[in-house]
Coordinates of C-alpha atoms in Angstrom, one line a residue:
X7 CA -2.4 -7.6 6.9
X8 CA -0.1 -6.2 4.7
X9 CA -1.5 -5.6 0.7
X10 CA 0.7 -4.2 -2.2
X11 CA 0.1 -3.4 -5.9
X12 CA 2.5 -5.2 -8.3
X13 CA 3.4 -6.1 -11.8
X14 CA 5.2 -8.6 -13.7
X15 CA 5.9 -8.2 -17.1
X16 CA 2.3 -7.0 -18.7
X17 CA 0.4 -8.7 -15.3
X18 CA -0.7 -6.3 -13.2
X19 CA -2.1 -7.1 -9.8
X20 CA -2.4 -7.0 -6.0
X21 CA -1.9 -9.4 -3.6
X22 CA -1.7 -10.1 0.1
X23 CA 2.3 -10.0 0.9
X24 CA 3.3 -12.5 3.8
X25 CA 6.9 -12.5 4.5
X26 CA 9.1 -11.9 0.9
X27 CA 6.2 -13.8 -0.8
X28 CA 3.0 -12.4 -2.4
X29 CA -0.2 -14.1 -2.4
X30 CA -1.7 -12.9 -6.2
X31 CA -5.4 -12.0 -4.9
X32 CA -6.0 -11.2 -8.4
X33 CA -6.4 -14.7 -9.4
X34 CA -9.1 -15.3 -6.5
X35 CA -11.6 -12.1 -6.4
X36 CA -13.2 -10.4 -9.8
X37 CA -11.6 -7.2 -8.2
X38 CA -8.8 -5.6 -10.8
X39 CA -7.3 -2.9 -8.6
X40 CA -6.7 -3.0 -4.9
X41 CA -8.7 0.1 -4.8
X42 CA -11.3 -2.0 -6.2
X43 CA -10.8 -4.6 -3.7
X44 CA -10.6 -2.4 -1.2
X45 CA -14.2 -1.0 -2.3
X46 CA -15.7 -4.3 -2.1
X47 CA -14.3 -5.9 1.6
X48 CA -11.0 -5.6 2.3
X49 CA -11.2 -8.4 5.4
X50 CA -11.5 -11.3 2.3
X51 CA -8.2 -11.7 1.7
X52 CA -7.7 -12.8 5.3
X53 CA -9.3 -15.9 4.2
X54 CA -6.1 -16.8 2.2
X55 CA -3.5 -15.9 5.0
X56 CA -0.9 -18.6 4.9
X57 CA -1.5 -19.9 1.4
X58 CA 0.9 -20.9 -0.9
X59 CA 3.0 -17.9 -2.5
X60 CA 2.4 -16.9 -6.1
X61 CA 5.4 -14.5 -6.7
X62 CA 8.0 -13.7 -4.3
X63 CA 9.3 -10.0 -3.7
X64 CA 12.1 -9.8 -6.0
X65 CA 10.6 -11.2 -9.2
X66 CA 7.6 -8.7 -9.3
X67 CA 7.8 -4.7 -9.4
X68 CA 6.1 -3.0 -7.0
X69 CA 3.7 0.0 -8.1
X70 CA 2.1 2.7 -5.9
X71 CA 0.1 1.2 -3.5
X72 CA -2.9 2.6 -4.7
X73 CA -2.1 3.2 -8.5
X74 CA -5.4 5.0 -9.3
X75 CA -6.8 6.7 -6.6
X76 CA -9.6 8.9 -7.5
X77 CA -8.2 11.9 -5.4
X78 CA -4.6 12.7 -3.5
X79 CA -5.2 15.0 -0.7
X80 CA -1.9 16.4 0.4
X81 CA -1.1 18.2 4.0
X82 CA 1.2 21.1 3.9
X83 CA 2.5 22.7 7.3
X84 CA 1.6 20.1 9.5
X85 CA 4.0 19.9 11.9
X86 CA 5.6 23.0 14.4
X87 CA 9.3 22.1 13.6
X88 CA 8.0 22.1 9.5
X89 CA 6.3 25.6 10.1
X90 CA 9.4 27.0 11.7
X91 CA 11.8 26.4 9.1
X92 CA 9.9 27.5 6.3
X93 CA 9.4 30.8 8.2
X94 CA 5.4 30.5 7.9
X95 CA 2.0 31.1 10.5
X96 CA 0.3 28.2 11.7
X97 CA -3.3 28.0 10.1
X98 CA -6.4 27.1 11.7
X99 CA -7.2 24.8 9.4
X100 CA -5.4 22.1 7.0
X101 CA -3.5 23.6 4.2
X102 CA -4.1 21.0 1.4
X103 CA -3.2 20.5 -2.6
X104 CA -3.5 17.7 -4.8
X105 CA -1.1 15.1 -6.4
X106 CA -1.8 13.4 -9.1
X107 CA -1.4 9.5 -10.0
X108 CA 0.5 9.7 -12.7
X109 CA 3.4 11.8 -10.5
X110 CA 3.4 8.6 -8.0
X111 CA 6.2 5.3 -8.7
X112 CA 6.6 2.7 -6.0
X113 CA 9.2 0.8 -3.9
X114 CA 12.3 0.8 -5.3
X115 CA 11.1 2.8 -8.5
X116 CA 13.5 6.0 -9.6
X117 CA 12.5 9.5 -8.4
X118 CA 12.8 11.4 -11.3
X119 CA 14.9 14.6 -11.2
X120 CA 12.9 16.8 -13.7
X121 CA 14.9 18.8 -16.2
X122 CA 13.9 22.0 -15.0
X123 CA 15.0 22.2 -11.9
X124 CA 17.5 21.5 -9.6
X125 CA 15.9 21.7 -6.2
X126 CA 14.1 18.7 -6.2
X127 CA 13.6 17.8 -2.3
X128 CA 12.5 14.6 -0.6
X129 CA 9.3 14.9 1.9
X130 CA 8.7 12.0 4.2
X131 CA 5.1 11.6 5.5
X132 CA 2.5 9.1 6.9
X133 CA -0.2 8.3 4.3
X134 CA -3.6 7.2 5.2
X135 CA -5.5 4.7 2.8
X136 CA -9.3 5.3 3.1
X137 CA -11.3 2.2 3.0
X138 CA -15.2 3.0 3.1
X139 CA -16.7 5.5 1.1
X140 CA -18.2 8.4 3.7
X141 CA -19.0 12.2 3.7
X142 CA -19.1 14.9 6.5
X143 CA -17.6 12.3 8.9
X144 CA -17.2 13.8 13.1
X145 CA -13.5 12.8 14.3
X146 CA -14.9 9.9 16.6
X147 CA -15.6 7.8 13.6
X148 CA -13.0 8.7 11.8
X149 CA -10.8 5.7 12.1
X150 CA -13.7 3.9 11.0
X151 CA -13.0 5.0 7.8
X152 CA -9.8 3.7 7.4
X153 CA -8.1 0.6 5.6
X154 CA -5.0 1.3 6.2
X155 CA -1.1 3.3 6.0
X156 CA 1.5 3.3 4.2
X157 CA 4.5 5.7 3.4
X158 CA 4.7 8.2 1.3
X159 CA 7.7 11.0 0.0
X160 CA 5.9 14.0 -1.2
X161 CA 9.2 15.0 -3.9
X162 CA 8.9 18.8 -4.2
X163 CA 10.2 20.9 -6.9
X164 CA 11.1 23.9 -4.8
X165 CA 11.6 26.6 -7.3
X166 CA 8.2 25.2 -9.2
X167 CA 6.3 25.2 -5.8
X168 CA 7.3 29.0 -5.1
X169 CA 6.0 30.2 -8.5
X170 CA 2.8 31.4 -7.5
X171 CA 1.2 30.9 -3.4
X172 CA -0.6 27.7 -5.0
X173 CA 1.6 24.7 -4.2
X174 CA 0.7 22.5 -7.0
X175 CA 3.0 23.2 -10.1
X176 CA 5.8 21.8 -7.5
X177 CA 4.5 18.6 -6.1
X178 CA 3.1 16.6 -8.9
X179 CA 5.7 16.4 -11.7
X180 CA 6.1 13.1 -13.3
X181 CA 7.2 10.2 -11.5
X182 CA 8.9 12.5 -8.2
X183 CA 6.4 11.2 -5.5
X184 CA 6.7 7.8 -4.1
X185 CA 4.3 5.7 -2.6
X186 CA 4.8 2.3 -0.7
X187 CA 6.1 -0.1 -0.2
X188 CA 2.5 -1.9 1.0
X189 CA -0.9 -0.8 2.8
X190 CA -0.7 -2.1 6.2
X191 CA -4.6 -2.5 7.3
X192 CA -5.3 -1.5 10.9
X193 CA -5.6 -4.3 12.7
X194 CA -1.8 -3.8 13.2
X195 CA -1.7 -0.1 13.5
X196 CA -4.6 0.7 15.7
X197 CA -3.4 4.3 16.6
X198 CA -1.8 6.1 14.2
X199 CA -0.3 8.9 16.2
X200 CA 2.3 6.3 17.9
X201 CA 4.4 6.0 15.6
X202 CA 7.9 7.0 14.4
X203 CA 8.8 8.5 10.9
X204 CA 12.4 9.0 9.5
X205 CA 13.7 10.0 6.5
X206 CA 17.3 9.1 5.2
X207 CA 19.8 10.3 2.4
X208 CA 22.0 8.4 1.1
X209 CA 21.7 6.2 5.0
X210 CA 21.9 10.2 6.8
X211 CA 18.9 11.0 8.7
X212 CA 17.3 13.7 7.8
X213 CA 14.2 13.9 9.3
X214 CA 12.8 11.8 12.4
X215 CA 9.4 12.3 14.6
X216 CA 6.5 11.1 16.3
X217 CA 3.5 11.3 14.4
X218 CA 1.5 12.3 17.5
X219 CA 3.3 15.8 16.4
X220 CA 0.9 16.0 13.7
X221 CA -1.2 19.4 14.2
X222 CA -4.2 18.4 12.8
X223 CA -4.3 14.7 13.4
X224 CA -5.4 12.0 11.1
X225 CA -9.0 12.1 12.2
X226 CA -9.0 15.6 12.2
X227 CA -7.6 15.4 8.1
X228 CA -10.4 12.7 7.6
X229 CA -13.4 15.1 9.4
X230 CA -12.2 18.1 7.1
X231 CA -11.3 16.3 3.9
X232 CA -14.6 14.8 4.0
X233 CA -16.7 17.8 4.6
X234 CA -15.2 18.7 0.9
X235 CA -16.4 16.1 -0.9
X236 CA -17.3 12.1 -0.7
X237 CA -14.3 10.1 -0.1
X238 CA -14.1 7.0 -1.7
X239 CA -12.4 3.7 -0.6
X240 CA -9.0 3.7 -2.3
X241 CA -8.4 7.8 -1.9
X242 CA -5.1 8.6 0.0
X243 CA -4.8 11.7 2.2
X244 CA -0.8 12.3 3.0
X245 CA -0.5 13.7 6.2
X246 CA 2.3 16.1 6.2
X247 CA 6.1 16.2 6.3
X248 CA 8.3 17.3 9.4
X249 CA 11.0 19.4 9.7
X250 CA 13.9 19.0 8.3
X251 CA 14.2 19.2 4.4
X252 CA 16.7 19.9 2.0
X253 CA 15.4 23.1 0.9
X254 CA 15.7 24.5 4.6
X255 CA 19.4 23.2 5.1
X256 CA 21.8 25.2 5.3
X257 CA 23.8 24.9 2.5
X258 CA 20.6 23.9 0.9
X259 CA 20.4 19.6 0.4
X260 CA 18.1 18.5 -2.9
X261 CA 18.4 15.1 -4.2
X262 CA 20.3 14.2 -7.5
X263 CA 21.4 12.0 -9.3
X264 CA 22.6 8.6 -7.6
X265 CA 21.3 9.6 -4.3
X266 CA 19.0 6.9 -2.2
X267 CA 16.1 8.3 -0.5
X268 CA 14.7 6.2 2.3
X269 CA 11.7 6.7 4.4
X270 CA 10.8 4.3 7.3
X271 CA 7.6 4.6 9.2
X272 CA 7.4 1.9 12.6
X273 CA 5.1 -0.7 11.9
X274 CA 5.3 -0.3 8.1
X275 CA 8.3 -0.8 6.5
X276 CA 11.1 1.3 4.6
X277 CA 10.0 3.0 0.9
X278 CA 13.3 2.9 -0.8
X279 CA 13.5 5.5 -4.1
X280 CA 16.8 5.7 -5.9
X281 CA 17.0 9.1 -7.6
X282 CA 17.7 9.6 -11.4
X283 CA 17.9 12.5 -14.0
X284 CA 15.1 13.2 -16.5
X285 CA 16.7 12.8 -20.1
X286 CA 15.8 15.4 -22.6
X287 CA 13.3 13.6 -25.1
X288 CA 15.1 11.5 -27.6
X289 CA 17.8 10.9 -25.3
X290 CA 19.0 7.2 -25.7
X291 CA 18.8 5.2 -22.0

């Protein structure tokens, strides 16, 4: 199955997306969020495969998969080729920060450019949707856990990152991560370490690899995140980026204004971001 979060107008929903049509759950479960649907029995909507279409693709908007995720774990250094370029050691356990919601847009939503910087970079990387709430959970089970993937471009501002050895200031700025384009449950992605990410600029690829690269794999991420704290159904742990971005280039490569950032995962889709410039405040446009 594949589920998104959309809205139209001032109706916000989620629905169960079936070729370019959406089937509006909303209107058939007392759930408000998917994260809430997710929580109570995600298998429900299979019930309605094949029903009639409520919206189609193009007239709706589509938000971050999961709009409101109580928690945002994010994987740094998680691949060899990653480590490499940024000149680092390997760590012998995950490196993680946090994101938060409100620095998330979806599908075809702009990337904001924030005013401060100009090193804003693109990060393409596997996301894993968690679907039952656990804690302390061993690797073997850890797929258990899961409702599903989706893809995810961790936008870094480079300069902001690099203020302290804490991550943070530079990955959650306003609207410059991007999460979608749906949550495709795993029934149809059994394993994820077969499959294929890629990242594209303006249609150049800049990044491509297997995700059975991943250092600490996803049920290894799962195992450790969980040993933290309770994860709940609807909490999204993004699993790392690969070699290969802008900041590392040489000349450097950071996204601006007009540019199209595409990442494509196999057996998920394509999350499309165009890129646009904050505005100072009171700015018309």
């Amino acid at each position: 199955m594949r589920l998104c979060s959309f809205s139209v107008d001032n109706y916000v929903s989620y629905g169960l997306v079936e070729g370019t049509g959406i089937i509006d759950l909303r209107r058939h479960f007392a759930d408000s969020t998917l994260r809430d649907f997710i929580s109570s029995g995600i298998g429900r909507a299979q019930a309605l495969a094949g029903s009639k279409a409520n919206f189609s693709l193009s007239q709706v908007v589509l938000d971050p998969v999961i709009p409101n995720p109580d928690k945002i774990f994010c994987v740094g250094l998680n691949y060899h080729d990653h480590i490499a370029e940024t000149g680092r050691d390997e760590t012998s356990n995950p490196v993680l920060f946090s994101r938060f919601s409100g620095s998330q847009v979806g599908h075809e939503q702009p990337l904001v450019k924030p005013l401060e910087s100009d090193q804003f970079d693109y990060e393409g990387e596997l996301a894993v949707v968690i679907g039952k709430e656990c804690r302390r959970v061993p690797e073997s089970q850890a797929l258990e856990m899961v409702a599903g993937y989706s893809c995810y471009n961790d936008g870094s501002v480079r300069d902001w990152q690099l203020h302290t050895h804490q991550f943070l200031p530079g990955k959650t700025f306003a609207h410059t991560g991007s999460f979608g384009p749906c949550l495709v449950t795993t029934d149809e992605i059994p394993d994820p370490a077969q499959l294929v990410l890629e990242t594209r600029l303006n249609g150049k690829v800049m990044q491509r690899a297997s995700t059975a690269l991943l250092i600490a794999s996803v049920q290894r991420l799962i195992t450790y995140c969980s040993t933290i704290l309770r994860l709940l159904p609807g909490d999204v742990i993004v699993t790392g980026t690969p070699g290969g971005v802008g900041g590392k280039r040489n000349p450097p490569v950071f996204l601006k204004e007009g540019d199209i950032c595409e990442i494509e995962i196999s057996g998920i889709g394509v999350l499309r971001n165009p890129v646009v410039s904050e505005k100072p405040v009171g700015t018309a446009g």
